[in-house]
Amino acid sequence: MKHLIAPSILSADFANLERDVRMLNSSVADWFHVDIMDGVFVPNISFGFPVMEAVKRYAAKPLDVHLMIVEPERYVDRFAAAGASGITVHYEACTHLHRTVQQIRQNGCRAGVALNPHTPVTLLKDILGDLDMVLIMSVNPGFGGQQFIANTLNKIAELRQLASVLKPELLIEVDGGVGLHNLGDLLRSGADVLVAGNAVFAAENPSAMISAMKHLEPDVRQA
Ligand code: DX5
Ligand code: ZN
């Protein structure tokens, strides 16, 4: 499968949100990555339903919602109703993860579980078969523009290995500090979906950056 690019609207210009959403529509981006932060699970607050609904009004591609919130089960139904195609909750925020994953699926959404940098992928062994996607955090969640944590590559490779037995079609998404400089390594480790905030929106030409990321071939070594 060709890898997917999911630009994070956290790094968009919120005063020109319609313009940025239209730019993503006309780019080769695959999904819109929507970061929801509650100021409790992570030390930052991003935005909520009004902004997500404004994005949905113009977005011509699936919304990939990443909930960095405590008790996400309280809001899953509302994010689904607001137009999420996929909903990802954090392993660290769910006491009854299996129930929350079923709730996401009952809403007709792709179910994802995110792991913080310190959380081992092996903890997902007994739930992998029920998941559509695992999101490996490659920074500590809460902010865009942080530096990529190198151990992420080992975690992706380990998860790909685990999934080859338990859930071969599992999507592996990587989020944080992703850009052209590490994309080749990420793809070779087994990543399928690459989230990029700063790399896209701080680029001189965001649409061209998305194309460069989309068309990179994993066997081409980066300098
Ligand atoms: C971080 C968010 C990310 C963030 C990525 O907590 O989950 O999706 O927007 O931003 P960059 O690509 O700038 O690291
Ligand atoms: Zn995210």
GROMACS .gro file of C-alpha atoms in nm, residues 62-176:
model
  115
   62PRO     CA    1  -1.162   1.204   0.573
   63LEU     CA    2  -1.117   1.357   0.919
   64ASP     CA    3  -0.873   1.158   1.131
   65VAL     CA    4  -0.952   1.265   1.486
   66HIS     CA    5  -0.683   1.222   1.754
   67LEU     CA    6  -0.831   1.261   2.102
   68MET     CA    7  -0.571   1.369   2.356
   69ILE     CA    8  -0.831   1.388   2.629
   70VAL     CA    9  -0.919   1.202   2.949
   71GLU     CA   10  -1.236   0.989   2.949
   72PRO     CA   11  -1.263   1.000   2.568
   73GLU     CA   12  -1.564   0.766   2.583
   74ARG     CA   13  -1.769   1.067   2.695
   75TYR     CA   14  -1.712   1.239   2.359
   76VAL     CA   15  -1.669   0.962   2.101
   77ASP     CA   16  -2.034   0.979   1.988
   78ARG     CA   17  -2.018   1.356   1.943
   79PHE     CA   18  -1.698   1.345   1.740
   80ALA     CA   19  -1.851   1.078   1.520
   81ALA     CA   20  -2.162   1.295   1.474
   82ALA     CA   21  -1.937   1.592   1.393
   83GLY     CA   22  -1.797   1.401   1.096
   84ALA     CA   23  -1.497   1.195   1.209
   85SER     CA   24  -1.401   0.909   0.976
   86GLY     CA   25  -1.161   0.767   1.229
   87ILE     CA   26  -1.125   0.824   1.601
   88THR     CA   27  -0.806   0.750   1.791
   89VAL     CA   28  -0.800   0.738   2.170
   90HIS     CA   29  -0.496   0.709   2.394
   91TYR     CA   30  -0.415   0.379   2.561
   92GLU     CA   31  -0.309   0.582   2.866
   93ALA     CA   32  -0.650   0.754   2.890
   94CYS     CA   33  -0.876   0.446   2.873
   95THR     CA   34  -0.949   0.216   3.165
   96HIS     CA   35  -1.186   0.005   2.954
   97LEU     CA   36  -1.012   0.032   2.621
   98HIS     CA   37  -1.193  -0.262   2.461
   99ARG     CA   38  -1.530  -0.102   2.537
  100THR     CA   39  -1.421   0.233   2.397
  101VAL     CA   40  -1.291   0.071   2.079
  102GLN     CA   41  -1.627  -0.103   2.031
  103GLN     CA   42  -1.801   0.231   2.086
  104ILE     CA   43  -1.593   0.390   1.809
  105ARG     CA   44  -1.677   0.104   1.574
  106GLN     CA   45  -2.046   0.115   1.657
  107ASN     CA   46  -2.038   0.475   1.540
  108GLY     CA   47  -1.912   0.352   1.202
  109CYS     CA   48  -1.564   0.500   1.249
  110ARG     CA   49  -1.218   0.352   1.202
  111ALA     CA   50  -1.089   0.268   1.550
  112GLY     CA   51  -0.739   0.372   1.652
  113VAL     CA   52  -0.534   0.356   1.971
  114ALA     CA   53  -0.244   0.592   2.035
  115LEU     CA   54   0.064   0.510   2.241
  116ASN     CA   55   0.275   0.769   2.419
  117PRO     CA   56   0.653   0.740   2.371
  118HIS     CA   57   0.699   0.543   2.695
  119THR     CA   58   0.420   0.290   2.633
  120PRO     CA   59   0.537  -0.046   2.491
  121VAL     CA   60   0.361  -0.177   2.180
  122THR     CA   61   0.333  -0.524   2.337
  123LEU     CA   62   0.059  -0.390   2.568
  124LEU     CA   63  -0.172  -0.394   2.265
  125LYS     CA   64  -0.129  -0.767   2.196
  126ASP     CA   65  -0.476  -0.864   2.324
  127ILE     CA   66  -0.663  -0.588   2.147
  128LEU     CA   67  -0.477  -0.561   1.818
  129GLY     CA   68  -0.729  -0.781   1.638
  130ASP     CA   69  -1.004  -0.529   1.721
  131LEU     CA   70  -0.816  -0.224   1.593
  132ASP     CA   71  -0.797  -0.064   1.251
  133MET     CA   72  -0.502   0.155   1.337
  134VAL     CA   73  -0.235   0.219   1.599
  135LEU     CA   74  -0.090   0.567   1.632
  136ILE     CA   75   0.268   0.572   1.759
  137MET     CA   76   0.347   0.909   1.918
  138SER     CA   77   0.695   1.014   1.814
  139VAL     CA   78   0.690   1.317   2.048
  140ASN     CA   79   0.520   1.370   2.384
  141PRO     CA   80   0.171   1.480   2.284
  142GLY     CA   81   0.060   1.836   2.339
  143PHE     CA   82   0.242   2.055   2.092
  144GLY     CA   83   0.335   2.075   1.727
  145GLY     CA   84   0.688   2.146   1.611
  146GLN     CA   85   0.873   1.915   1.852
  147GLN     CA   86   1.174   1.697   1.781
  148PHE     CA   87   1.122   1.338   1.666
  149ILE     CA   88   1.213   1.069   1.923
  150ALA     CA   89   1.443   0.820   1.748
  151ASN     CA   90   1.326   0.510   1.942
  152THR     CA   91   0.998   0.541   1.752
  153LEU     CA   92   1.156   0.352   1.462
  154ASN     CA   93   1.211   0.046   1.686
  155LYS     CA   94   0.852   0.064   1.811
  156ILE     CA   95   0.712   0.074   1.457
  157ALA     CA   96   0.920  -0.225   1.350
  158GLU     CA   97   0.816  -0.421   1.661
  159LEU     CA   98   0.448  -0.338   1.607
  160ARG     CA   99   0.465  -0.431   1.238
  161GLN     CA  100   0.608  -0.767   1.343
  162LEU     CA  101   0.335  -0.820   1.604
  163ALA     CA  102   0.064  -0.717   1.359
  164SER     CA  103   0.193  -0.949   1.086
  165VAL     CA  104   0.056  -1.236   1.296
  166LEU     CA  105  -0.240  -1.076   1.477
  167LYS     CA  106  -0.373  -0.814   1.233
  168PRO     CA  107  -0.188  -0.797   0.902
  169GLU     CA  108  -0.399  -0.513   0.762
  170LEU     CA  109  -0.338  -0.288   1.066
  171LEU     CA  110  -0.252   0.070   0.976
  172ILE     CA  111   0.043   0.218   1.167
  173GLU     CA  112   0.030   0.596   1.198
  174VAL     CA  113   0.318   0.810   1.323
  175ASP     CA  114   0.266   1.151   1.477
  176GLY     CA  115   0.518   1.413   1.582
   0.00000   0.00000   0.00000
